[in-house]
Coordinates of N, CA and C in Angstrom, one line a residue:
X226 N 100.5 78.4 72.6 CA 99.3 77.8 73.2 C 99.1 76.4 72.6
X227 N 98.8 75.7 73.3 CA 98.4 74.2 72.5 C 97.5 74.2 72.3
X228 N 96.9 73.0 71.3 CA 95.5 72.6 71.2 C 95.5 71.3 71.8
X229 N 94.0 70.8 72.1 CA 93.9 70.1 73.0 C 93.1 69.1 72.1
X230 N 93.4 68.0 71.6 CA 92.9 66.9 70.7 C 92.8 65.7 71.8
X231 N 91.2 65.9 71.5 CA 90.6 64.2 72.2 C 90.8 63.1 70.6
X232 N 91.1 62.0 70.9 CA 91.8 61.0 70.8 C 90.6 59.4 71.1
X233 N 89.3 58.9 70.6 CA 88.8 58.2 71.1 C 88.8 56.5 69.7
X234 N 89.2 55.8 71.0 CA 89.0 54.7 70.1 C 88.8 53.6 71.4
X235 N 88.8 52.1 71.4 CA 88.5 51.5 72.4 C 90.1 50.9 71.7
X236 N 90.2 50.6 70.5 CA 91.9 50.1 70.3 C 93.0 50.9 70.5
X237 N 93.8 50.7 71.4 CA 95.0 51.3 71.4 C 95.7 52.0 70.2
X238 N 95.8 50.7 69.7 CA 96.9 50.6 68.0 C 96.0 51.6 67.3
X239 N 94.9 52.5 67.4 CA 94.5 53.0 66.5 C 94.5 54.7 66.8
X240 N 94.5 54.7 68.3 CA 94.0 55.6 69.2 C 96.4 56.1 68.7
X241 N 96.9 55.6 68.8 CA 98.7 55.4 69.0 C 98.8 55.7 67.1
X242 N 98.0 55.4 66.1 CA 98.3 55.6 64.9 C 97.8 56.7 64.6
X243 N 96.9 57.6 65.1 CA 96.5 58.6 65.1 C 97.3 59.8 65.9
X244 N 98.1 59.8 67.1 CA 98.6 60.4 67.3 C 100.4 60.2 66.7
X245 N 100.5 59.5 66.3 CA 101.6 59.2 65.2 C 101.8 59.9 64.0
X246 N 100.3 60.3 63.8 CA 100.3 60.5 62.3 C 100.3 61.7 62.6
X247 N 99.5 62.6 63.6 CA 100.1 64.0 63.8 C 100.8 64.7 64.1
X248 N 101.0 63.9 65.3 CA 102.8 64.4 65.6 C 102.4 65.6 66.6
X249 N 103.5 65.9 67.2 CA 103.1 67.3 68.2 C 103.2 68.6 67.3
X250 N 103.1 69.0 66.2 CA 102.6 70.3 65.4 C 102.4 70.1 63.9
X251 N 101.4 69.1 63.5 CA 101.3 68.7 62.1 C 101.5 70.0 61.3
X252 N 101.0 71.7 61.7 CA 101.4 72.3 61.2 C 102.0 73.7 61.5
X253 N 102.8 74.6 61.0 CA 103.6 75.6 61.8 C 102.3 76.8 62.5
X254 N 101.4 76.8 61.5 CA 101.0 77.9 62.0 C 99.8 77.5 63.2
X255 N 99.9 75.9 63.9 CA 99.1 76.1 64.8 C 99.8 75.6 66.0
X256 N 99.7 75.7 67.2 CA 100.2 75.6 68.3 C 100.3 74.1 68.3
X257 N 101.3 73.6 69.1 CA 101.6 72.3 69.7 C 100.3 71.4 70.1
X258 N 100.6 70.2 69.6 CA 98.9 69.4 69.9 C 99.3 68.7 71.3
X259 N 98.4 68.9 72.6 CA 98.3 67.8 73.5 C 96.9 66.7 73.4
X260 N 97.6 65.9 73.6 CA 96.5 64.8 73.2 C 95.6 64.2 74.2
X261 N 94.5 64.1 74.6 CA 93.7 63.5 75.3 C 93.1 61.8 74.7
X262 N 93.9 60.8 75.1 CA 93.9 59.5 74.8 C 92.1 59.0 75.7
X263 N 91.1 58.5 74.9 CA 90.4 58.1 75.9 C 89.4 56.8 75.0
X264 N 89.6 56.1 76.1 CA 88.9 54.5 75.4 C 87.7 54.1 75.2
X265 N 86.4 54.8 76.2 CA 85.0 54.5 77.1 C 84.4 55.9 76.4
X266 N 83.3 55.7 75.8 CA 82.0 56.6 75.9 C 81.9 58.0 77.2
X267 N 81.7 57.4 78.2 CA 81.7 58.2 79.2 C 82.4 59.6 79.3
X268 N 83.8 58.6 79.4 CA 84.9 59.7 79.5 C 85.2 60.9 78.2
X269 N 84.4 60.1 76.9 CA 84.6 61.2 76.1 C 83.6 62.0 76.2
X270 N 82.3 62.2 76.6 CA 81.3 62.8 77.1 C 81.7 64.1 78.1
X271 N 82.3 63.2 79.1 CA 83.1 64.2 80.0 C 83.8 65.1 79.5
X272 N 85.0 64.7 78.6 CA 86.1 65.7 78.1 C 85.3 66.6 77.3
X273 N 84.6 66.4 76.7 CA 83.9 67.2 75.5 C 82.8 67.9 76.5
X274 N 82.5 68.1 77.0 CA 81.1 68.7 77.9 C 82.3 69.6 79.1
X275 N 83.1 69.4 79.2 CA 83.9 70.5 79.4 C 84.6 71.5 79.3
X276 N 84.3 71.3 77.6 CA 84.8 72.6 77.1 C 86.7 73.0 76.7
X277 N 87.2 72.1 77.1 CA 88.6 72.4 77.2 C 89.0 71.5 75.7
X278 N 88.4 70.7 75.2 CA 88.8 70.1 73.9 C 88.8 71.4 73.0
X279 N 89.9 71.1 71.9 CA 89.4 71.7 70.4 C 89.3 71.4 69.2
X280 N 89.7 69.9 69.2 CA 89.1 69.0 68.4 C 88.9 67.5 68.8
X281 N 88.0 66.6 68.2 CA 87.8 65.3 68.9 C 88.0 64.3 67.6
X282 N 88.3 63.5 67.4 CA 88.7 62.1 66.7 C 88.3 61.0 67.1
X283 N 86.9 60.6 66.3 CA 86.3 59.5 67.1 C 86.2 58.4 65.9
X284 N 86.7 56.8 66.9 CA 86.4 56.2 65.5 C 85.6 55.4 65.4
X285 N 84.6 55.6 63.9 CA 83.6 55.3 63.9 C 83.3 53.6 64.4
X286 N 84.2 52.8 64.1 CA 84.1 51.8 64.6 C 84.2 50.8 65.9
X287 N 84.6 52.1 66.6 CA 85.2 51.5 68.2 C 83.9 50.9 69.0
X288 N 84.0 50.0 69.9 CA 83.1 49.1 70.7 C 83.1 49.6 72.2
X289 N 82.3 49.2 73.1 CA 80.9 49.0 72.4 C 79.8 49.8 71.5
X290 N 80.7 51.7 72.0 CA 80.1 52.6 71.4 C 80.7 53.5 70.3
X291 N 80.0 52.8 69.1 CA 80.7 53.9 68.1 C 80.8 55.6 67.9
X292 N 82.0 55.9 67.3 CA 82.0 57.4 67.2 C 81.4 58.1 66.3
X293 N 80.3 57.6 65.7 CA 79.7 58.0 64.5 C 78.2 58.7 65.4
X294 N 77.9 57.1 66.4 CA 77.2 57.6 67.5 C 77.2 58.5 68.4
X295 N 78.0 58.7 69.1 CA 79.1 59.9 69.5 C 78.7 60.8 69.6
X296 N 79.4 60.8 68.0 CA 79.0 62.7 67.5 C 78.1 63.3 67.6
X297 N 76.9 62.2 67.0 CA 75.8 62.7 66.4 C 74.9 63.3 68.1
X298 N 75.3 62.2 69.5 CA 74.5 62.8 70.7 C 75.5 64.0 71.1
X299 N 77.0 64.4 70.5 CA 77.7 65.4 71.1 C 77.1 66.5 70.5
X300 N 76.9 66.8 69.4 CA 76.3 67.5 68.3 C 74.7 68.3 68.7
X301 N 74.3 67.2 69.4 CA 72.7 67.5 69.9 C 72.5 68.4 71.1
X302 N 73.8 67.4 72.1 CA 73.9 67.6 73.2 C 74.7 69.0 73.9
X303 N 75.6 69.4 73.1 CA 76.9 70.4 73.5 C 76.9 71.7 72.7
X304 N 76.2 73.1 73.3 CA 76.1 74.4 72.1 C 77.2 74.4 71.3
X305 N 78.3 74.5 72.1 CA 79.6 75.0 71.5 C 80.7 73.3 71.0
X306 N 80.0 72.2 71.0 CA 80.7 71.4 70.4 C 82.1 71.7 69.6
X307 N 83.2 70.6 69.6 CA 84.5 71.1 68.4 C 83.9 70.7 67.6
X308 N 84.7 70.4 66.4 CA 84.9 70.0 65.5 C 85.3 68.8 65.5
X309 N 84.6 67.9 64.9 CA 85.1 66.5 64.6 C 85.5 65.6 63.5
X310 N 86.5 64.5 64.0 CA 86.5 64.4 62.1 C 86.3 62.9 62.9
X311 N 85.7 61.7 62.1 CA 85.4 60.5 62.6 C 86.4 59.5 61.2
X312 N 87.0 58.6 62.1 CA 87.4 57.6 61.2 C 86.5 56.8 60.7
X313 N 86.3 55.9 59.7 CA 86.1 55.4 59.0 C 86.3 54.0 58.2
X314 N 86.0 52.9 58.1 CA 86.5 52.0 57.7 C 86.3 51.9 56.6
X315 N 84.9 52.2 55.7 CA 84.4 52.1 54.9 C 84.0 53.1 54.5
X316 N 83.8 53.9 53.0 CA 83.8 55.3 52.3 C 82.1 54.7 52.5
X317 N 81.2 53.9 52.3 CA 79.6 54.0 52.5 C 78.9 54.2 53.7
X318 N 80.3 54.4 55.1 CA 80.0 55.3 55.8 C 79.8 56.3 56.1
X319 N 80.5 57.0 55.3 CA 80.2 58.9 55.0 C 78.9 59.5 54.7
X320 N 78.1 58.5 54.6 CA 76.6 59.5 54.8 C 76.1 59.0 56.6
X321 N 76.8 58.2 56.9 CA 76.1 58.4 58.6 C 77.4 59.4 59.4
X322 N 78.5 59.6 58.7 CA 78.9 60.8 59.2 C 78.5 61.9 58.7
X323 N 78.1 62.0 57.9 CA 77.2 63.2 57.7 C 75.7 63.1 58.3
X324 N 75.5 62.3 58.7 CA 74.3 62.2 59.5 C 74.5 62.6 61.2
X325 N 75.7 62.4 61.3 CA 75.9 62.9 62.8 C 76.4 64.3 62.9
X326 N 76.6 64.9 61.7 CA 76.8 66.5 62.1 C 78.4 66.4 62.1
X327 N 79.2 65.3 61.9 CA 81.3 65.8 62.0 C 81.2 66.3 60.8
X328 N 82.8 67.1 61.1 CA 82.7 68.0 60.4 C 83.6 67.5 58.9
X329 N 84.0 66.4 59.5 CA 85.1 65.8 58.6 C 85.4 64.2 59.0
X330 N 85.6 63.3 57.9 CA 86.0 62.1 58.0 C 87.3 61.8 57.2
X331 N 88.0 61.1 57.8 CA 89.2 60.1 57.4 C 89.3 58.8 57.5
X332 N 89.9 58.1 56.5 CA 89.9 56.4 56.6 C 90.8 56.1 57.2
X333 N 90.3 54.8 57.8 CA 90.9 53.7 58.1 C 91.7 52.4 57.4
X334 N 92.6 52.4 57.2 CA 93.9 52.7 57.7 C 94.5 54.3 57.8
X335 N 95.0 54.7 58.8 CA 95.2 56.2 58.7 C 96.1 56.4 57.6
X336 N 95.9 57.6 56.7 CA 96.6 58.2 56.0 C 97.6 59.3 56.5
X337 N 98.9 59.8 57.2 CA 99.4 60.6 57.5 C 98.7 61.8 57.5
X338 N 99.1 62.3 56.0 CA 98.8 63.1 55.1 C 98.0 63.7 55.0
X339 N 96.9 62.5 54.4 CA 95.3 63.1 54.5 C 94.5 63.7 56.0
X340 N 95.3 63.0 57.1 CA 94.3 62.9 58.3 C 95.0 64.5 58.6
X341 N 96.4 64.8 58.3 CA 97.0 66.1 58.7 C 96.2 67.1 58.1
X342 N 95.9 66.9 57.4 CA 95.0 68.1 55.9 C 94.0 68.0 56.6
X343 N 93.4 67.2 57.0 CA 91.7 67.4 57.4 C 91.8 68.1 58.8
X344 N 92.6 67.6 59.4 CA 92.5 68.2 60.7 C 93.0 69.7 61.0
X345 N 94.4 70.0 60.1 CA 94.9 71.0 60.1 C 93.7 72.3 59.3
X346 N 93.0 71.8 58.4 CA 92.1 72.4 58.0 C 90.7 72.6 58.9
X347 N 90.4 72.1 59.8 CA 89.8 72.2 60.5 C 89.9 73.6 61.6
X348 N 91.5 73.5 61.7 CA 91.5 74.3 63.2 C 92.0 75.8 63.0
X349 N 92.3 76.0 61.3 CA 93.1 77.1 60.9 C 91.8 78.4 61.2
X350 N 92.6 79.1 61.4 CA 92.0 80.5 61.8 C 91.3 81.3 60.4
X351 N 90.6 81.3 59.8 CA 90.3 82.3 58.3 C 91.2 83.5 58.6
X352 N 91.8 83.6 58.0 CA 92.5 85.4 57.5 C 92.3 86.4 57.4

């Protein structure tokens, strides 16, 4: 079964460094990731309000509408919302992602590693 990872940035190069860094199964025990690449507010509203996402990656700095913004109306707006982790450019960001309700943040410049751990921890099943 795959998981279905929304993917939002308004930059390519960021939206393409994020699915680089995950790769199609960052880890064994979770199903193959398909990626939902999306550039515009709107469309991420759409994908997320229909339920077929299982995680979203928004980055907080994208234009004109940030993903910190995002979250915080996905969060309000969606019962069953995923899980989100928001990039970050700045660590004095992390209290307006925690102001939006994600569940997890990662910096900008992407870390492989770290963004695998956060994410893969996000979607693991408890035991």
């Amino acid at each position: 079964m795959s998981i279905r990872v929304l993917v939002y940035s308004d930059d390519v190069n960021v939206r393409q460094q994020v699915i680089v860094a995950l790769g199609r199964r960052p880890d064994p025990a979770l199903g193959e990731f398909e990626y939902v690449e999306v550039a515009t507010e709107p469309v991420v509203v759409q994908n997320l309000d229909s339920g077929k996402i299982d995680l979203a990656i928004l980055d907080g700095s994208a234009q004109p509408a940030g993903g910190i913004g995002i979250a915080k109306q996905m969060k309000d707006e969606i019962a069953d919302c995923p899980p989100i982790v928001l990039l970050i450019e700045r660590s004095a960001d992390a209290w307006l992602a925690t102001w939006s309700r994600a569940e997890a943040v990662a910096a900008l410049p992407i870390d492989p590693l770290d963004l695998a751990s956060t994410v893969t921890s996000l979607l693991q099943v408890p035991a």
